[in-house]
Every structure is written in structure tokens, then in C-alpha cells.
Amino acid sequence: MDPEMKRELIKDLDRFVESREFYRRVGKAWKRGYLFHGPPGTGKSSLVAAMANYLRFDVYDLDLKRDLRRLLIGTGNRSMLVIEDIDRSFESVEDDKVTLSGLLNFIDGLWSSSGDERILVFTTNHKDQLDPALLRPGRMDVHLHMSYCTFNGFKTLALNYLRLQEHPLFGEIKELIERVQATPAQVAGELMKSEDPDVALQGLIKLLHDKETSETSRNN
């Protein structure tokens, strides 16, 4: 995850959990909605786990094919309710339990307003396929685009996996990563293959060169 985006997300989470009196004063439910969208492998599910760990919230993976009200009764305070791949939840028109209006009522209604602080997280690979009614503030307050790995993102991964802040190969990797679409998961996978920084970084360079060659071939 981009370091600046991470800082902004942490600030937003801190503001939310410290704002109980504000929500009570203005008469709003103490909840906040987050939409994580972007290609597969960009860290959406990992970010959900990191948020829950940071806040020490319980995580509930919701299945829209079940009764949402009954599901919510089983959740406690300081909960993070997660619906992954929300765009796929409405693919089956034959399933009358999974309706947009039912989900909107779940977000807006009494059941989502009761209890202490709750966070609702949707993830999707295709934000453009979601109904605009689902995305408005008050339902999904924060939209985070989880994109392909940036150079800053790579440097964070290199520090985490290899304890590297600088390396002679960083310049070549920067040029490649600005041209090639590689997910953070792909970059991390290469860095985990060896504890030797030279070997791991050379492996990443090979991956990026191979992807660039493949993309060039497809475009031609």
C-alpha cells in the first residue's frame, strides 16, 4: 500500500473511533463505510485484516445470501462487517434474498444504527459495475483505489522483507515499475524467494522484464 495512502487511512480510522460524542450529538449512527476497489492481488483483503488488527475490532465476513438482520444480531460492538466482491453479489437475479434495496436498507436502517462503533467494508474489482446509490457518502464514506505497485510501495515491501532502504538495483527497478503493471502480491512474492537482497531483486527485475515483454507482445 502506498505509504501516503496508509497514513491518510490511519488518520481517518483514528478520527472515527475518537468521535463517539460527535456522532451522538448530531444524531448519526456511529458507523463508517469503506470501499476498497482495484485489480485482484492489490491487497484489498490484506488491508481489511490490517485495519481490524490496528483497531482491535472483530471481523465478520457477511454472506448476502443469508438474512442480513439475523447476521447483524450475531455481531458485537467494535465490529468490522466485510462484504468481499460486492459486485458479484448481485449477479444472480434469481436469488431474491440478494437485492440492492435490501442491502441499502441494511446499511441505512435501524439494525446498522444500533450498538457501538461499526465499520462496514466492501471490496470490489469493478467499482464501475456498482450502483451509484451504494457509493454515496453515508454509505461508503471513503473510497480507496488499490492500484498496481508503485515505487514507494516497492520500497515499503523491500524494507519489510529484505530490511533494505537503498540498493544499487533500486534505480532499474524504479524505471521498470513505472512502466509495468505488477501487483503488490507479485512483487512481494518475488522478494520472499530469497533472503539474499541481490538474488531477490534480480528475480524481481526478471519478473518485470518478462511482464513488459508479454505486454508488448499482446499490444502488437
mmCIF file of C-alpha atoms in Angstrom:
data_model
loop_
_atom_site.group_PDB
_atom_site.id
_atom_site.type_symbol
_atom_site.label_atom_id
_atom_site.label_comp_id
_atom_site.label_asym_id
_atom_site.label_seq_id
_atom_site.Cartn_x
_atom_site.Cartn_y
_atom_site.Cartn_z
ATOM 1 C CA MET A 1 0.000 0.000 0.000
ATOM 2 C CA ASP A 2 1.253 3.477 -0.833
ATOM 3 C CA PRO A 3 2.715 4.994 2.385
ATOM 4 C CA GLU A 4 0.813 8.283 1.990
ATOM 5 C CA MET A 5 -2.469 6.434 1.468
ATOM 6 C CA LYS A 6 -1.720 4.357 4.554
ATOM 7 C CA ARG A 7 -1.143 7.484 6.662
ATOM 8 C CA GLU A 8 -4.403 9.038 5.480
ATOM 9 C CA LEU A 9 -6.334 5.848 6.214
ATOM 10 C CA ILE A 10 -4.906 5.605 9.735
ATOM 11 C CA LYS A 11 -5.827 9.245 10.387
ATOM 12 C CA ASP A 12 -9.377 8.580 9.185
ATOM 13 C CA LEU A 13 -9.728 5.483 11.376
ATOM 14 C CA ASP A 14 -8.394 7.353 14.408
ATOM 15 C CA ARG A 15 -10.840 10.215 13.832
ATOM 16 C CA PHE A 16 -13.715 7.768 13.596
ATOM 17 C CA VAL A 17 -13.025 5.833 16.792
ATOM 18 C CA GLU A 18 -12.470 9.077 18.725
ATOM 19 C CA SER A 19 -15.725 10.669 17.531
ATOM 20 C CA ARG A 20 -18.354 8.933 19.649
ATOM 21 C CA GLU A 21 -19.557 12.163 21.236
ATOM 22 C CA PHE A 22 -19.774 13.885 17.851
ATOM 23 C CA TYR A 23 -21.933 11.130 16.351
ATOM 24 C CA ARG A 24 -24.197 11.159 19.392
ATOM 25 C CA ARG A 25 -24.506 14.958 19.281
ATOM 26 C CA VAL A 26 -25.520 15.073 15.620
ATOM 27 C CA GLY A 27 -27.787 12.035 15.931
ATOM 28 C CA LYS A 28 -25.955 9.856 13.421
ATOM 29 C CA ALA A 29 -25.185 6.168 13.648
ATOM 30 C CA TRP A 30 -21.621 5.580 14.785
ATOM 31 C CA LYS A 31 -20.541 3.756 11.656
ATOM 32 C CA ARG A 32 -18.282 4.354 8.709
ATOM 33 C CA GLY A 33 -18.174 2.735 5.297
ATOM 34 C CA TYR A 34 -15.079 1.951 3.249
ATOM 35 C CA LEU A 35 -14.903 0.788 -0.355
ATOM 36 C CA PHE A 36 -11.662 -0.839 -1.481
ATOM 37 C CA HIS A 37 -11.542 -1.218 -5.244
ATOM 38 C CA GLY A 38 -8.904 -2.277 -7.722
ATOM 39 C CA PRO A 39 -7.480 -5.255 -9.622
ATOM 40 C CA PRO A 40 -7.042 -8.671 -7.965
ATOM 41 C CA GLY A 41 -3.847 -9.043 -5.957
ATOM 42 C CA THR A 42 -3.564 -5.393 -4.952
ATOM 43 C CA GLY A 43 -4.040 -6.058 -1.226
ATOM 44 C CA LYS A 44 -7.716 -5.364 -0.531
ATOM 45 C CA SER A 45 -8.248 -8.376 1.739
ATOM 46 C CA SER A 46 -4.896 -7.827 3.450
ATOM 47 C CA LEU A 47 -5.879 -4.231 4.178
ATOM 48 C CA VAL A 48 -9.108 -5.384 5.827
ATOM 49 C CA ALA A 49 -7.091 -7.654 8.133
ATOM 50 C CA ALA A 50 -4.603 -4.870 8.886
ATOM 51 C CA MET A 51 -7.416 -2.449 9.776
ATOM 52 C CA ALA A 52 -9.037 -4.949 12.131
ATOM 53 C CA ASN A 53 -5.694 -5.658 13.789
ATOM 54 C CA TYR A 54 -4.943 -1.942 14.175
ATOM 55 C CA LEU A 55 -8.346 -1.172 15.712
ATOM 56 C CA ARG A 56 -8.681 -4.499 17.562
ATOM 57 C CA PHE A 57 -12.113 -4.958 16.048
ATOM 58 C CA ASP A 58 -13.795 -8.300 15.454
ATOM 59 C CA VAL A 59 -14.216 -9.133 11.755
ATOM 60 C CA TYR A 60 -17.418 -10.609 10.321
ATOM 61 C CA ASP A 61 -17.475 -11.793 6.715
ATOM 62 C CA LEU A 62 -21.069 -11.285 5.609
ATOM 63 C CA ASP A 63 -22.822 -13.584 3.166
ATOM 64 C CA LEU A 64 -25.574 -11.672 1.376
ATOM 65 C CA LYS A 65 -27.408 -14.902 0.628
ATOM 66 C CA ARG A 66 -28.353 -15.087 4.300
ATOM 67 C CA ASP A 67 -30.709 -12.890 6.310
ATOM 68 C CA LEU A 68 -28.768 -9.664 6.929
ATOM 69 C CA ARG A 69 -30.768 -8.720 10.002
ATOM 70 C CA ARG A 70 -30.098 -12.085 11.609
ATOM 71 C CA LEU A 71 -26.428 -11.793 10.728
ATOM 72 C CA LEU A 72 -26.169 -8.402 12.376
ATOM 73 C CA ILE A 73 -27.815 -9.614 15.581
ATOM 74 C CA GLY A 74 -24.892 -12.012 15.941
ATOM 75 C CA THR A 75 -22.259 -9.291 15.707
ATOM 76 C CA GLY A 76 -20.863 -7.447 18.698
ATOM 77 C CA ASN A 77 -19.758 -3.892 19.293
ATOM 78 C CA ARG A 78 -16.463 -2.722 17.799
ATOM 79 C CA SER A 79 -17.164 -4.819 14.739
ATOM 80 C CA MET A 80 -15.907 -4.703 11.175
ATOM 81 C CA LEU A 81 -18.502 -6.067 8.759
ATOM 82 C CA VAL A 82 -16.969 -7.147 5.461
ATOM 83 C CA ILE A 83 -18.618 -7.979 2.144
ATOM 84 C CA GLU A 84 -15.984 -9.024 -0.373
ATOM 85 C CA ASP A 85 -16.521 -8.830 -4.135
ATOM 86 C CA ILE A 86 -19.723 -6.863 -3.648
ATOM 87 C CA ASP A 87 -20.215 -6.557 -7.422
ATOM 88 C CA ARG A 88 -20.624 -10.327 -7.695
ATOM 89 C CA SER A 89 -23.315 -10.434 -5.022
ATOM 90 C CA PHE A 90 -25.961 -9.187 -7.431
ATOM 91 C CA GLU A 91 -25.081 -11.413 -10.385
ATOM 92 C CA SER A 92 -27.825 -13.949 -9.698
ATOM 93 C CA VAL A 93 -31.156 -12.273 -10.401
ATOM 94 C CA GLU A 94 -32.913 -15.485 -9.321
ATOM 95 C CA ASP A 95 -31.770 -15.084 -5.732
ATOM 96 C CA ASP A 96 -34.448 -12.858 -4.229
ATOM 97 C CA LYS A 97 -32.537 -12.567 -0.959
ATOM 98 C CA VAL A 98 -29.763 -10.594 -2.614
ATOM 99 C CA THR A 99 -31.255 -7.290 -3.699
ATOM 100 C CA LEU A 100 -29.840 -3.801 -3.876
ATOM 101 C CA SER A 101 -32.762 -2.358 -1.928
ATOM 102 C CA GLY A 102 -32.268 -4.942 0.815
ATOM 103 C CA LEU A 103 -28.610 -4.050 1.137
ATOM 104 C CA LEU A 104 -29.332 -0.312 1.173
ATOM 105 C CA ASN A 105 -31.902 -0.832 3.920
ATOM 106 C CA PHE A 106 -29.345 -2.845 5.852
ATOM 107 C CA ILE A 107 -26.825 -0.011 5.661
ATOM 108 C CA ASP A 108 -29.273 2.791 6.388
ATOM 109 C CA GLY A 109 -31.714 1.224 8.798
ATOM 110 C CA LEU A 110 -32.151 0.573 12.474
ATOM 111 C CA TRP A 111 -30.036 -2.547 12.559
ATOM 112 C CA SER A 112 -26.923 -0.772 11.326
ATOM 113 C CA SER A 113 -27.596 2.141 13.698
ATOM 114 C CA SER A 114 -27.630 0.203 16.947
ATOM 115 C CA GLY A 115 -24.678 -0.624 19.145
ATOM 116 C CA ASP A 116 -21.230 0.858 19.431
ATOM 117 C CA GLU A 117 -18.891 1.731 16.601
ATOM 118 C CA ARG A 118 -19.117 -0.371 13.481
ATOM 119 C CA ILE A 119 -17.149 -0.263 10.266
ATOM 120 C CA LEU A 120 -18.549 -1.605 7.022
ATOM 121 C CA VAL A 121 -16.106 -2.593 4.278
ATOM 122 C CA PHE A 122 -16.933 -3.517 0.704
ATOM 123 C CA THR A 123 -14.308 -4.783 -1.719
ATOM 124 C CA THR A 124 -14.650 -4.997 -5.477
ATOM 125 C CA ASN A 125 -12.544 -5.482 -8.569
ATOM 126 C CA HIS A 126 -15.044 -3.452 -10.597
ATOM 127 C CA LYS A 127 -16.244 -0.231 -8.986
ATOM 128 C CA ASP A 128 -17.831 0.833 -12.285
ATOM 129 C CA GLN A 129 -20.313 -2.050 -12.002
ATOM 130 C CA LEU A 130 -21.742 -0.866 -8.673
ATOM 131 C CA ASP A 131 -24.961 1.111 -8.416
ATOM 132 C CA PRO A 132 -24.244 4.798 -7.590
ATOM 133 C CA ALA A 133 -26.769 4.596 -4.740
ATOM 134 C CA LEU A 134 -24.429 2.217 -2.962
ATOM 135 C CA LEU A 135 -21.461 4.563 -3.221
ATOM 136 C CA ARG A 136 -22.782 7.835 -1.880
ATOM 137 C CA PRO A 137 -21.390 9.365 1.367
ATOM 138 C CA GLY A 138 -23.161 7.992 4.409
ATOM 139 C CA ARG A 139 -22.977 4.527 2.925
ATOM 140 C CA MET A 140 -19.472 4.288 1.517
ATOM 141 C CA ASP A 141 -17.709 7.294 3.067
ATOM 142 C CA VAL A 142 -14.161 6.507 1.934
ATOM 143 C CA HIS A 143 -13.204 5.104 -1.472
ATOM 144 C CA LEU A 144 -9.674 3.695 -1.709
ATOM 145 C CA HIS A 145 -8.270 2.648 -5.055
ATOM 146 C CA MET A 146 -5.863 -0.243 -4.568
ATOM 147 C CA SER A 147 -3.656 0.017 -7.623
ATOM 148 C CA TYR A 148 -0.645 -1.734 -9.069
ATOM 149 C CA CYS A 149 2.607 -1.497 -7.147
ATOM 150 C CA THR A 150 4.293 1.909 -7.161
ATOM 151 C CA PHE A 151 7.966 2.518 -6.464
ATOM 152 C CA ASN A 152 7.113 3.802 -2.987
ATOM 153 C CA GLY A 153 5.081 0.663 -2.431
ATOM 154 C CA PHE A 154 8.016 -1.454 -3.586
ATOM 155 C CA LYS A 155 10.356 0.360 -1.171
ATOM 156 C CA THR A 156 7.995 -0.445 1.695
ATOM 157 C CA LEU A 157 7.981 -4.115 0.683
ATOM 158 C CA ALA A 158 11.781 -4.145 0.307
ATOM 159 C CA LEU A 159 12.122 -2.725 3.819
ATOM 160 C CA ASN A 160 9.670 -5.255 5.265
ATOM 161 C CA TYR A 161 11.041 -8.343 3.539
ATOM 162 C CA LEU A 162 14.723 -7.568 2.964
ATOM 163 C CA ARG A 163 15.421 -4.797 5.505
ATOM 164 C CA LEU A 164 16.604 -2.623 2.620
ATOM 165 C CA GLN A 165 16.312 1.142 2.443
ATOM 166 C CA GLU A 166 18.604 1.574 -0.551
ATOM 167 C CA HIS A 167 20.309 -0.676 -3.083
ATOM 168 C CA PRO A 168 22.153 -0.134 -6.391
ATOM 169 C CA LEU A 169 19.363 -2.021 -8.230
ATOM 170 C CA PHE A 170 16.626 0.325 -6.983
ATOM 171 C CA GLY A 171 17.149 2.687 -9.927
ATOM 172 C CA GLU A 172 16.499 -0.023 -12.505
ATOM 173 C CA ILE A 173 13.502 -1.294 -10.557
ATOM 174 C CA LYS A 174 12.057 2.236 -10.363
ATOM 175 C CA GLU A 175 12.198 2.598 -14.148
ATOM 176 C CA LEU A 176 10.597 -0.796 -14.704
ATOM 177 C CA ILE A 177 7.887 -0.494 -12.080
ATOM 178 C CA GLU A 178 6.754 2.827 -13.554
ATOM 179 C CA ARG A 179 6.239 1.115 -16.926
ATOM 180 C CA VAL A 180 4.943 -2.312 -15.914
ATOM 181 C CA GLN A 181 1.733 -3.286 -14.147
ATOM 182 C CA ALA A 182 2.683 -5.600 -11.281
ATOM 183 C CA THR A 183 0.535 -6.126 -8.212
ATOM 184 C CA PRO A 184 1.962 -5.779 -4.698
ATOM 185 C CA ALA A 185 1.322 -9.509 -4.243
ATOM 186 C CA GLN A 186 3.501 -10.313 -7.262
ATOM 187 C CA VAL A 187 6.294 -8.037 -6.068
ATOM 188 C CA ALA A 188 6.144 -9.436 -2.533
ATOM 189 C CA GLY A 189 6.184 -12.974 -3.919
ATOM 190 C CA GLU A 190 9.496 -12.325 -5.653
ATOM 191 C CA LEU A 191 11.062 -10.621 -2.641
ATOM 192 C CA MET A 192 10.157 -13.596 -0.449
ATOM 193 C CA LYS A 193 12.032 -16.084 -2.629
ATOM 194 C CA SER A 194 15.451 -15.311 -1.177
ATOM 195 C CA GLU A 195 16.943 -13.680 1.891
ATOM 196 C CA ASP A 196 19.849 -12.524 -0.283
ATOM 197 C CA PRO A 197 18.919 -8.991 -1.444
ATOM 198 C CA ASP A 198 20.835 -9.310 -4.716
ATOM 199 C CA VAL A 199 19.109 -12.572 -5.626
ATOM 200 C CA ALA A 200 15.644 -11.329 -4.630
ATOM 201 C CA LEU A 201 15.967 -8.028 -6.508
ATOM 202 C CA GLN A 202 17.369 -9.709 -9.613
ATOM 203 C CA GLY A 203 14.389 -12.055 -9.522
ATOM 204 C CA LEU A 204 12.041 -9.077 -9.354
ATOM 205 C CA ILE A 205 13.815 -7.389 -12.260
ATOM 206 C CA LYS A 206 13.406 -10.569 -14.325
ATOM 207 C CA LEU A 207 9.693 -10.709 -13.457
ATOM 208 C CA LEU A 208 9.185 -7.092 -14.505
ATOM 209 C CA HIS A 209 11.126 -7.580 -17.749
ATOM 210 C CA ASP A 210 9.078 -10.703 -18.537
ATOM 211 C CA LYS A 211 5.816 -8.854 -17.878
ATOM 212 C CA GLU A 212 6.915 -5.947 -20.047
ATOM 213 C CA THR A 213 7.795 -8.306 -22.898
ATOM 214 C CA SER A 214 4.441 -10.066 -22.527
ATOM 215 C CA GLU A 215 2.507 -6.782 -22.531
ATOM 216 C CA THR A 216 4.397 -5.575 -25.612
ATOM 217 C CA SER A 217 3.615 -8.825 -27.447
ATOM 218 C CA ARG A 218 -0.101 -8.547 -26.625
ATOM 219 C CA ASN A 219 -0.262 -4.944 -27.821
ATOM 220 C CA ASN A 220 1.410 -5.867 -31.095
#
